[in-house]
Amino acid sequence: MATEKLAVTRATFDEVILPVYAPAQFVPVKGKGSRIWDQQGKEYIDFSGGIAVTALGHCHPALVEALKTQGETLWHTSNVLTNEPALRLASKLINATFADRVFFANSGAEANEAAFKLARYYASQRHSPYKSKIIAFHNAFHGRTLFTVSVGGQPKYSDGFGPKPADIVHVPFNDLAAVKAVIDDHTCAIVVEPIQGEGGVVPATREFMQGLRQLCDEHDALLVLDEVQSGMGRSGKLFAYEHYGVQPDILTSAKALGGGFPVSAMLTTNEIASVMAPGVHGTTYGGNPLACAVAEAALDIINTPEVLDGVAARRQLFVDALQGLNAQRDLFSDIRGKGLLIGAALKPQYADRARDILNAAAAEGVMVLVAGHGVMRFAPSLVIEPADIAEGMARFAAAVEKVLG
Ligand SMILES: *Cc1c(COP(=O)(O)O)cnc(C)c1O
């Protein structure tokens, strides 16, 4: 007996979903590579990548194959049992990074929650329960659990949910003197995104990252890098810390890790991991075979010279197109970011039009993102076809024309 499919449209969203999002007016039903199609069959070029998630585009054949194969083999066991895909993925992440140990979870926020808990726990076990201060940054984004919104540097995401976790201080990003002024021996961790994503696509400077590493070493604090958005090839290296000549103590990965399948990871060293014991932290789904099999397939493809080296050339195509647009219209004050995490900051007189440009771009058939205040953000597939970049940027230019005249 065939089950009847309920007819749903964008209007259904306003009736059935908790109103915490304001999704676009179209409903995508299919994706392939860097293109998606909506219910009416209209085609869009995807420069948003599901917010830096679909790093190999939509329905990449190798990921579909991994999902199908594992889907017919074993989905879930809980952590009462371990499983082969999780052990393989952890081994590969360790081989590719500073890390010796991996904890799997299901979202960026959960990986960060684990990271912040581990930083506090490590300090309490190795030093003192009073070594609990976390230093974080204005405009930082670390997720939506209560701990992660509290460490995040945008009060609008944590206000109204108090009492908030205590002993978290925020200072300006890329301002080493401000960190020096607040760090002390009661600090357990500095938490930072090597490239602030949601905050407006702002890369940390080399001096800043190296200075943070040094301050952590001087105060027995851990350097926690949130690479949920900047990692998994997005910057042109597997993880963005490789650009800076520093090693973290804890690193979190999510978004592109599963190429669109929900999975996240927290990476750390043997020394830090050694304070943990069964029961201290955990999750039911984290490290399930289905998610790990897809992530392993994604990592196998992303962590290759072909994909990582292709990022710079693709970035150049975007930057050339954005600069060309800027030469015509004097639109952007800055074009920045690393690799295929690109921010084009609108000049102050246009900054309030960022949403309008995003909506007009969708109408023209190209999906882009907004970050911070007035920053157009591009986070496409790492393997996007150059022809898709050219066509998408032409559609973007048409959208700008429509909005700004
Ligand atoms: C998206 C993001 C998160 C949160 O990830 P979720 O999967 O939405 O919980 C955390 N940190 C950074 C830097 C992010 O970009």
PDB file of N, CA, C and O in Angstrom, residues 56-126:
ATOM      1  N   LEU A  56      31.524  18.990  -0.338  1.00  0.00           N
ATOM      2  CA  LEU A  56      31.745  18.266  -1.598  1.00  0.00           C
ATOM      3  C   LEU A  56      30.516  18.388  -2.492  1.00  0.00           C
ATOM      4  O   LEU A  56      30.297  17.563  -3.384  1.00  0.00           O
ATOM      5  N   GLY A  57      29.729  19.430  -2.243  1.00  0.00           N
ATOM      6  CA  GLY A  57      28.515  19.629  -3.024  1.00  0.00           C
ATOM      7  C   GLY A  57      27.405  18.714  -2.528  1.00  0.00           C
ATOM      8  O   GLY A  57      27.549  18.012  -1.524  1.00  0.00           O
ATOM      9  N   HIS A  58      26.300  18.742  -3.253  1.00  0.00           N
ATOM     10  CA  HIS A  58      25.138  17.938  -2.869  1.00  0.00           C
ATOM     11  C   HIS A  58      25.230  16.554  -3.499  1.00  0.00           C
ATOM     12  O   HIS A  58      25.564  16.414  -4.681  1.00  0.00           O
ATOM     13  N   CYS A  59      24.907  15.549  -2.691  1.00  0.00           N
ATOM     14  CA  CYS A  59      24.817  14.169  -3.181  1.00  0.00           C
ATOM     15  C   CYS A  59      26.071  13.723  -3.940  1.00  0.00           C
ATOM     16  O   CYS A  59      25.985  13.153  -5.033  1.00  0.00           O
ATOM     17  N   HIS A  60      27.243  14.017  -3.361  1.00  0.00           N
ATOM     18  CA  HIS A  60      28.500  13.536  -3.965  1.00  0.00           C
ATOM     19  C   HIS A  60      28.436  12.004  -4.047  1.00  0.00           C
ATOM     20  O   HIS A  60      28.109  11.339  -3.056  1.00  0.00           O
ATOM     21  N   PRO A  61      28.755  11.430  -5.206  1.00  0.00           N
ATOM     22  CA  PRO A  61      28.586   9.977  -5.393  1.00  0.00           C
ATOM     23  C   PRO A  61      29.285   9.139  -4.325  1.00  0.00           C
ATOM     24  O   PRO A  61      28.737   8.124  -3.875  1.00  0.00           O
ATOM     25  N   ALA A  62      30.476   9.545  -3.889  1.00  0.00           N
ATOM     26  CA  ALA A  62      31.201   8.739  -2.894  1.00  0.00           C
ATOM     27  C   ALA A  62      30.503   8.777  -1.539  1.00  0.00           C
ATOM     28  O   ALA A  62      30.510   7.787  -0.798  1.00  0.00           O
ATOM     29  N   LEU A  63      29.898   9.925  -1.215  1.00  0.00           N
ATOM     30  CA  LEU A  63      29.189  10.031   0.064  1.00  0.00           C
ATOM     31  C   LEU A  63      27.865   9.273   0.011  1.00  0.00           C
ATOM     32  O   LEU A  63      27.472   8.617   0.989  1.00  0.00           O
ATOM     33  N   VAL A  64      27.203   9.356  -1.130  1.00  0.00           N
ATOM     34  CA  VAL A  64      25.957   8.603  -1.307  1.00  0.00           C
ATOM     35  C   VAL A  64      26.246   7.109  -1.186  1.00  0.00           C
ATOM     36  O   VAL A  64      25.520   6.373  -0.509  1.00  0.00           O
ATOM     37  N   GLU A  65      27.351   6.684  -1.796  1.00  0.00           N
ATOM     38  CA  GLU A  65      27.735   5.267  -1.752  1.00  0.00           C
ATOM     39  C   GLU A  65      28.018   4.827  -0.314  1.00  0.00           C
ATOM     40  O   GLU A  65      27.558   3.769   0.130  1.00  0.00           O
ATOM     41  N   ALA A  66      28.774   5.665   0.431  1.00  0.00           N
ATOM     42  CA  ALA A  66      29.094   5.325   1.826  1.00  0.00           C
ATOM     43  C   ALA A  66      27.815   5.244   2.659  1.00  0.00           C
ATOM     44  O   ALA A  66      27.649   4.342   3.487  1.00  0.00           O
ATOM     45  N   LEU A  67      26.913   6.185   2.420  1.00  0.00           N
ATOM     46  CA  LEU A  67      25.656   6.217   3.181  1.00  0.00           C
ATOM     47  C   LEU A  67      24.804   4.986   2.877  1.00  0.00           C
ATOM     48  O   LEU A  67      24.269   4.337   3.787  1.00  0.00           O
ATOM     49  N   LYS A  68      24.730   4.644   1.588  1.00  0.00           N
ATOM     50  CA  LYS A  68      23.915   3.478   1.184  1.00  0.00           C
ATOM     51  C   LYS A  68      24.509   2.196   1.743  1.00  0.00           C
ATOM     52  O   LYS A  68      23.796   1.359   2.312  1.00  0.00           O
ATOM     53  N   THR A  69      25.820   2.041   1.584  1.00  0.00           N
ATOM     54  CA  THR A  69      26.471   0.802   2.026  1.00  0.00           C
ATOM     55  C   THR A  69      26.324   0.633   3.536  1.00  0.00           C
ATOM     56  O   THR A  69      25.902  -0.421   4.019  1.00  0.00           O
ATOM     57  N   GLN A  70      26.651   1.706   4.278  1.00  0.00           N
ATOM     58  CA  GLN A  70      26.544   1.602   5.735  1.00  0.00           C
ATOM     59  C   GLN A  70      25.078   1.487   6.155  1.00  0.00           C
ATOM     60  O   GLN A  70      24.754   0.800   7.119  1.00  0.00           O
ATOM     61  N   GLY A  71      24.200   2.160   5.380  1.00  0.00           N
ATOM     62  CA  GLY A  71      22.772   2.131   5.703  1.00  0.00           C
ATOM     63  C   GLY A  71      22.169   0.741   5.607  1.00  0.00           C
ATOM     64  O   GLY A  71      21.149   0.454   6.233  1.00  0.00           O
ATOM     65  N   GLU A  72      22.816  -0.108   4.815  1.00  0.00           N
ATOM     66  CA  GLU A  72      22.347  -1.496   4.685  1.00  0.00           C
ATOM     67  C   GLU A  72      23.137  -2.442   5.580  1.00  0.00           C
ATOM     68  O   GLU A  72      22.949  -3.651   5.520  1.00  0.00           O
ATOM     69  N   THR A  73      24.035  -1.847   6.410  1.00  0.00           N
ATOM     70  CA  THR A  73      24.944  -2.699   7.206  1.00  0.00           C
ATOM     71  C   THR A  73      24.687  -2.561   8.705  1.00  0.00           C
ATOM     72  O   THR A  73      24.377  -3.543   9.385  1.00  0.00           O
ATOM     73  N   LEU A  74      24.828  -1.318   9.227  1.00  0.00           N
ATOM     74  CA  LEU A  74      24.654  -1.090  10.670  1.00  0.00           C
ATOM     75  C   LEU A  74      24.529   0.409  10.900  1.00  0.00           C
ATOM     76  O   LEU A  74      25.397   1.164  10.484  1.00  0.00           O
ATOM     77  N   TRP A  75      23.439   0.837  11.546  1.00  0.00           N
ATOM     78  CA  TRP A  75      23.213   2.275  11.765  1.00  0.00           C
ATOM     79  C   TRP A  75      23.681   2.745  13.116  1.00  0.00           C
ATOM     80  O   TRP A  75      24.270   3.791  13.263  1.00  0.00           O
ATOM     81  N   HIS A  76      23.284   1.991  14.138  1.00  0.00           N
ATOM     82  CA  HIS A  76      23.418   2.539  15.486  1.00  0.00           C
ATOM     83  C   HIS A  76      23.631   1.425  16.483  1.00  0.00           C
ATOM     84  O   HIS A  76      22.990   0.386  16.399  1.00  0.00           O
ATOM     85  N   THR A  77      24.523   1.675  17.431  1.00  0.00           N
ATOM     86  CA  THR A  77      24.767   0.665  18.467  1.00  0.00           C
ATOM     87  C   THR A  77      24.751   1.291  19.856  1.00  0.00           C
ATOM     88  O   THR A  77      24.708   0.576  20.840  1.00  0.00           O
ATOM     89  N   SER A  78      24.844   2.637  19.971  1.00  0.00           N
ATOM     90  CA  SER A  78      25.111   3.375  21.212  1.00  0.00           C
ATOM     91  C   SER A  78      26.560   3.142  21.596  1.00  0.00           C
ATOM     92  O   SER A  78      27.279   2.361  20.966  1.00  0.00           O
ATOM     93  N   ASN A  79      26.996   3.802  22.663  1.00  0.00           N
ATOM     94  CA  ASN A  79      28.398   3.691  23.057  1.00  0.00           C
ATOM     95  C   ASN A  79      28.660   2.555  24.044  1.00  0.00           C
ATOM     96  O   ASN A  79      29.751   2.433  24.579  1.00  0.00           O
ATOM     97  N   VAL A  80      27.650   1.708  24.199  1.00  0.00           N
ATOM     98  CA  VAL A  80      27.872   0.444  24.914  1.00  0.00           C
ATOM     99  C   VAL A  80      28.767  -0.465  24.053  1.00  0.00           C
ATOM    100  O   VAL A  80      29.400  -1.389  24.542  1.00  0.00           O
ATOM    101  N   LEU A  81      28.781  -0.169  22.749  1.00  0.00           N
ATOM    102  CA  LEU A  81      29.626  -0.889  21.801  1.00  0.00           C
ATOM    103  C   LEU A  81      30.400   0.133  20.990  1.00  0.00           C
ATOM    104  O   LEU A  81      29.919   1.238  20.777  1.00  0.00           O
ATOM    105  N   THR A  82      31.585  -0.257  20.530  1.00  0.00           N
ATOM    106  CA  THR A  82      32.254   0.621  19.576  1.00  0.00           C
ATOM    107  C   THR A  82      31.966   0.102  18.169  1.00  0.00           C
ATOM    108  O   THR A  82      31.232  -0.874  18.004  1.00  0.00           O
ATOM    109  N   ASN A  83      32.472   0.787  17.148  1.00  0.00           N
ATOM    110  CA  ASN A  83      32.182   0.325  15.789  1.00  0.00           C
ATOM    111  C   ASN A  83      33.317   0.684  14.847  1.00  0.00           C
ATOM    112  O   ASN A  83      34.097   1.608  15.114  1.00  0.00           O
ATOM    113  N   GLU A  84      33.406  -0.032  13.745  1.00  0.00           N
ATOM    114  CA  GLU A  84      34.538   0.122  12.822  1.00  0.00           C
ATOM    115  C   GLU A  84      34.617   1.500  12.171  1.00  0.00           C
ATOM    116  O   GLU A  84      35.686   2.094  12.137  1.00  0.00           O
ATOM    117  N   PRO A  85      33.485   2.046  11.651  1.00  0.00           N
ATOM    118  CA  PRO A  85      33.616   3.372  11.018  1.00  0.00           C
ATOM    119  C   PRO A  85      34.147   4.437  11.987  1.00  0.00           C
ATOM    120  O   PRO A  85      34.984   5.261  11.601  1.00  0.00           O
ATOM    121  N   ALA A  86      33.712   4.423  13.250  1.00  0.00           N
ATOM    122  CA  ALA A  86      34.183   5.420  14.216  1.00  0.00           C
ATOM    123  C   ALA A  86      35.677   5.234  14.475  1.00  0.00           C
ATOM    124  O   ALA A  86      36.425   6.219  14.555  1.00  0.00           O
ATOM    125  N   LEU A  87      36.115   4.004  14.580  1.00  0.00           N
ATOM    126  CA  LEU A  87      37.535   3.751  14.865  1.00  0.00           C
ATOM    127  C   LEU A  87      38.404   4.146  13.671  1.00  0.00           C
ATOM    128  O   LEU A  87      39.489   4.700  13.841  1.00  0.00           O
ATOM    129  N   ARG A  88      37.883   3.891  12.462  1.00  0.00           N
ATOM    130  CA  ARG A  88      38.644   4.297  11.266  1.00  0.00           C
ATOM    131  C   ARG A  88      38.708   5.810  11.143  1.00  0.00           C
ATOM    132  O   ARG A  88      39.770   6.382  10.882  1.00  0.00           O
ATOM    133  N   LEU A  89      37.549   6.477  11.340  1.00  0.00           N
ATOM    134  CA  LEU A  89      37.518   7.943  11.201  1.00  0.00           C
ATOM    135  C   LEU A  89      38.420   8.590  12.241  1.00  0.00           C
ATOM    136  O   LEU A  89      39.191   9.510  11.921  1.00  0.00           O
ATOM    137  N   ALA A  90      38.355   8.110  13.487  1.00  0.00           N
ATOM    138  CA  ALA A  90      39.206   8.684  14.535  1.00  0.00           C
ATOM    139  C   ALA A  90      40.679   8.499  14.170  1.00  0.00           C
ATOM    140  O   ALA A  90      41.475   9.440  14.287  1.00  0.00           O
ATOM    141  N   SER A  91      41.040   7.311  13.704  1.00  0.00           N
ATOM    142  CA  SER A  91      42.446   7.055  13.339  1.00  0.00           C
ATOM    143  C   SER A  91      42.909   8.003  12.241  1.00  0.00           C
ATOM    144  O   SER A  91      44.023   8.527  12.292  1.00  0.00           O
ATOM    145  N   LYS A  92      42.040   8.230  11.266  1.00  0.00           N
ATOM    146  CA  LYS A  92      42.421   9.114  10.151  1.00  0.00           C
ATOM    147  C   LYS A  92      42.529  10.564  10.594  1.00  0.00           C
ATOM    148  O   LYS A  92      43.409  11.294  10.139  1.00  0.00           O
ATOM    149  N   LEU A  93      41.630  11.009  11.483  1.00  0.00           N
ATOM    150  CA  LEU A  93      41.717  12.382  11.987  1.00  0.00           C
ATOM    151  C   LEU A  93      42.999  12.574  12.793  1.00  0.00           C
ATOM    152  O   LEU A  93      43.665  13.609  12.703  1.00  0.00           O
ATOM    153  N   ILE A  94      43.357  11.556  13.573  1.00  0.00           N
ATOM    154  CA  ILE A  94      44.583  11.634  14.382  1.00  0.00           C
ATOM    155  C   ILE A  94      45.804  11.671  13.468  1.00  0.00           C
ATOM    156  O   ILE A  94      46.713  12.482  13.669  1.00  0.00           O
ATOM    157  N   ASN A  95      45.815  10.822  12.436  1.00  0.00           N
ATOM    158  CA  ASN A  95      46.946  10.826  11.492  1.00  0.00           C
ATOM    159  C   ASN A  95      47.114  12.163  10.809  1.00  0.00           C
ATOM    160  O   ASN A  95      48.220  12.559  10.468  1.00  0.00           O
ATOM    161  N   ALA A  96      46.021  12.881  10.620  1.00  0.00           N
ATOM    162  CA  ALA A  96      46.054  14.110   9.820  1.00  0.00           C
ATOM    163  C   ALA A  96      46.274  15.363  10.662  1.00  0.00           C
ATOM    164  O   ALA A  96      46.392  16.448  10.105  1.00  0.00           O
ATOM    165  N   THR A  97      46.300  15.232  12.000  1.00  0.00           N
ATOM    166  CA  THR A  97      46.334  16.425  12.848  1.00  0.00           C
ATOM    167  C   THR A  97      47.291  16.278  14.029  1.00  0.00           C
ATOM    168  O   THR A  97      47.958  15.264  14.168  1.00  0.00           O
ATOM    169  N   PHE A  98      47.255  17.289  14.904  1.00  0.00           N
ATOM    170  CA  PHE A  98      48.037  17.308  16.158  1.00  0.00           C
ATOM    171  C   PHE A  98      47.534  16.261  17.154  1.00  0.00           C
ATOM    172  O   PHE A  98      48.204  15.999  18.153  1.00  0.00           O
ATOM    173  N   ALA A  99      46.343  15.728  16.935  1.00  0.00           N
ATOM    174  CA  ALA A  99      45.610  15.052  18.017  1.00  0.00           C
ATOM    175  C   ALA A  99      46.019  13.598  18.225  1.00  0.00           C
ATOM    176  O   ALA A  99      46.560  12.944  17.326  1.00  0.00           O
ATOM    177  N   ASP A 100      45.741  13.105  19.453  1.00  0.00           N
ATOM    178  CA  ASP A 100      45.917  11.683  19.784  1.00  0.00           C
ATOM    179  C   ASP A 100      44.591  11.000  20.101  1.00  0.00           C
ATOM    180  O   ASP A 100      44.524   9.772  20.189  1.00  0.00           O
ATOM    181  N   ARG A 101      43.556  11.817  20.396  1.00  0.00           N
ATOM    182  CA  ARG A 101      42.288  11.273  20.892  1.00  0.00           C
ATOM    183  C   ARG A 101      41.126  12.034  20.274  1.00  0.00           C
ATOM    184  O   ARG A 101      41.216  13.243  20.050  1.00  0.00           O
ATOM    185  N   VAL A 102      40.019  11.335  20.056  1.00  0.00           N
ATOM    186  CA  VAL A 102      38.843  11.941  19.424  1.00  0.00           C
ATOM    187  C   VAL A 102      37.597  11.611  20.245  1.00  0.00           C
ATOM    188  O   VAL A 102      37.460  10.484  20.741  1.00  0.00           O
ATOM    189  N   PHE A 103      36.719  12.594  20.396  1.00  0.00           N
ATOM    190  CA  PHE A 103      35.383  12.356  20.943  1.00  0.00           C
ATOM    191  C   PHE A 103      34.392  12.764  19.866  1.00  0.00           C
ATOM    192  O   PHE A 103      34.459  13.881  19.338  1.00  0.00           O
ATOM    193  N   PHE A 104      33.465  11.867  19.523  1.00  0.00           N
ATOM    194  CA  PHE A 104      32.482  12.186  18.490  1.00  0.00           C
ATOM    195  C   PHE A 104      31.169  12.661  19.101  1.00  0.00           C
ATOM    196  O   PHE A 104      30.710  12.137  20.131  1.00  0.00           O
ATOM    197  N   ALA A 105      30.557  13.640  18.447  1.00  0.00           N
ATOM    198  CA  ALA A 105      29.230  14.100  18.828  1.00  0.00           C
ATOM    199  C   ALA A 105      28.446  14.351  17.542  1.00  0.00           C
ATOM    200  O   ALA A 105      28.817  13.830  16.475  1.00  0.00           O
ATOM    201  N   ASN A 106      27.386  15.132  17.631  1.00  0.00           N
ATOM    202  CA  ASN A 106      26.457  15.229  16.488  1.00  0.00           C
ATOM    203  C   ASN A 106      26.332  16.612  15.894  1.00  0.00           C
ATOM    204  O   ASN A 106      25.700  16.787  14.868  1.00  0.00           O
ATOM    205  N   SER A 107      26.865  17.618  16.569  1.00  0.00           N
ATOM    206  CA  SER A 107      26.739  18.995  16.076  1.00  0.00           C
ATOM    207  C   SER A 107      27.922  19.791  16.586  1.00  0.00           C
ATOM    208  O   SER A 107      28.633  19.367  17.513  1.00  0.00           O
ATOM    209  N   GLY A 108      28.096  20.973  15.990  1.00  0.00           N
ATOM    210  CA  GLY A 108      29.187  21.835  16.420  1.00  0.00           C
ATOM    211  C   GLY A 108      29.047  22.228  17.878  1.00  0.00           C
ATOM    212  O   GLY A 108      30.023  22.215  18.643  1.00  0.00           O
ATOM    213  N   ALA A 109      27.838  22.575  18.265  1.00  0.00           N
ATOM    214  CA  ALA A 109      27.619  22.995  19.650  1.00  0.00           C
ATOM    215  C   ALA A 109      28.000  21.887  20.621  1.00  0.00           C
ATOM    216  O   ALA A 109      28.619  22.151  21.655  1.00  0.00           O
ATOM    217  N   GLU A 110      27.661  20.666  20.287  1.00  0.00           N
ATOM    218  CA  GLU A 110      27.987  19.552  21.190  1.00  0.00           C
ATOM    219  C   GLU A 110      29.494  19.300  21.259  1.00  0.00           C
ATOM    220  O   GLU A 110      30.007  18.932  22.326  1.00  0.00           O
ATOM    221  N   ALA A 111      30.173  19.443  20.133  1.00  0.00           N
ATOM    222  CA  ALA A 111      31.633  19.274  20.160  1.00  0.00           C
ATOM    223  C   ALA A 111      32.245  20.370  21.034  1.00  0.00           C
ATOM    224  O   ALA A 111      33.156  20.115  21.829  1.00  0.00           O
ATOM    225  N   ASN A 112      31.731  21.601  20.905  1.00  0.00           N
ATOM    226  CA  ASN A 112      32.250  22.700  21.726  1.00  0.00           C
ATOM    227  C   ASN A 112      31.889  22.514  23.194  1.00  0.00           C
ATOM    228  O   ASN A 112      32.703  22.791  24.079  1.00  0.00           O
ATOM    229  N   GLU A 113      30.684  22.064  23.446  1.00  0.00           N
ATOM    230  CA  GLU A 113      30.269  21.793  24.830  1.00  0.00           C
ATOM    231  C   GLU A 113      31.259  20.799  25.463  1.00  0.00           C
ATOM    232  O   GLU A 113      31.726  20.996  26.591  1.00  0.00           O
ATOM    233  N   ALA A 114      31.587  19.757  24.703  1.00  0.00           N
ATOM    234  CA  ALA A 114      32.560  18.766  25.193  1.00  0.00           C
ATOM    235  C   ALA A 114      33.923  19.413  25.414  1.00  0.00           C
ATOM    236  O   ALA A 114      34.610  19.134  26.407  1.00  0.00           O
ATOM    237  N   ALA A 115      34.314  20.291  24.493  1.00  0.00           N
ATOM    238  CA  ALA A 115      35.629  20.946  24.592  1.00  0.00           C
ATOM    239  C   ALA A 115      35.701  21.834  25.832  1.00  0.00           C
ATOM    240  O   ALA A 115      36.691  21.801  26.576  1.00  0.00           O
ATOM    241  N   PHE A 116      34.651  22.615  26.071  1.00  0.00           N
ATOM    242  CA  PHE A 116      34.677  23.549  27.207  1.00  0.00           C
ATOM    243  C   PHE A 116      34.614  22.768  28.525  1.00  0.00           C
ATOM    244  O   PHE A 116      35.284  23.112  29.494  1.00  0.00           O
ATOM    245  N   LYS A 117      33.811  21.716  28.532  1.00  0.00           N
ATOM    246  CA  LYS A 117      33.751  20.877  29.731  1.00  0.00           C
ATOM    247  C   LYS A 117      35.108  20.217  29.989  1.00  0.00           C
ATOM    248  O   LYS A 117      35.576  20.152  31.126  1.00  0.00           O
ATOM    249  N   LEU A 118      35.736  19.721  28.918  1.00  0.00           N
ATOM    250  CA  LEU A 118      37.043  19.072  29.082  1.00  0.00           C
ATOM    251  C   LEU A 118      38.078  20.076  29.605  1.00  0.00           C
ATOM    252  O   LEU A 118      38.872  19.744  30.497  1.00  0.00           O
ATOM    253  N   ALA A 119      38.060  21.297  29.085  1.00  0.00           N
ATOM    254  CA  ALA A 119      39.036  22.311  29.528  1.00  0.00           C
ATOM    255  C   ALA A 119      38.864  22.577  31.024  1.00  0.00           C
ATOM    256  O   ALA A 119      39.841  22.651  31.773  1.00  0.00           O
ATOM    257  N   ARG A 120      37.624  22.720  31.472  1.00  0.00           N
ATOM    258  CA  ARG A 120      37.381  22.969  32.891  1.00  0.00           C
ATOM    259  C   ARG A 120      37.752  21.741  33.728  1.00  0.00           C
ATOM    260  O   ARG A 120      38.330  21.861  34.801  1.00  0.00           O
ATOM    261  N   TYR A 121      37.389  20.569  33.215  1.00  0.00           N
ATOM    262  CA  TYR A 121      37.634  19.343  33.972  1.00  0.00           C
ATOM    263  C   TYR A 121      39.130  19.083  34.121  1.00  0.00           C
ATOM    264  O   TYR A 121      39.613  18.732  35.209  1.00  0.00           O
ATOM    265  N   TYR A 122      39.847  19.298  33.022  1.00  0.00           N
ATOM    266  CA  TYR A 122      41.304  19.118  33.047  1.00  0.00           C
ATOM    267  C   TYR A 122      41.924  20.039  34.098  1.00  0.00           C
ATOM    268  O   TYR A 122      42.749  19.611  34.918  1.00  0.00           O
ATOM    269  N   ALA A 123      41.495  21.305  34.089  1.00  0.00           N
ATOM    270  CA  ALA A 123      42.048  22.263  35.061  1.00  0.00           C
ATOM    271  C   ALA A 123      41.702  21.841  36.480  1.00  0.00           C
ATOM    272  O   ALA A 123      42.531  21.923  37.392  1.00  0.00           O
ATOM    273  N   SER A 124      40.468  21.367  36.668  1.00  0.00           N
ATOM    274  CA  SER A 124      40.057  20.998  38.033  1.00  0.00           C
ATOM    275  C   SER A 124      40.811  19.767  38.528  1.00  0.00           C
ATOM    276  O   SER A 124      41.112  19.649  39.715  1.00  0.00           O
ATOM    277  N   GLN A 125      41.139  18.844  37.613  1.00  0.00           N
ATOM    278  CA  GLN A 125      41.850  17.614  38.007  1.00  0.00           C
ATOM    279  C   GLN A 125      43.348  17.849  38.165  1.00  0.00           C
ATOM    280  O   GLN A 125      43.975  17.310  39.067  1.00  0.00           O
ATOM    281  N   ARG A 126      43.923  18.660  37.271  1.00  0.00           N
ATOM    282  CA  ARG A 126      45.381  18.818  37.251  1.00  0.00           C
ATOM    283  C   ARG A 126      45.853  20.010  38.082  1.00  0.00           C
ATOM    284  O   ARG A 126      46.983  20.050  38.517  1.00  0.00           O
TER     285      ARG A 126
END
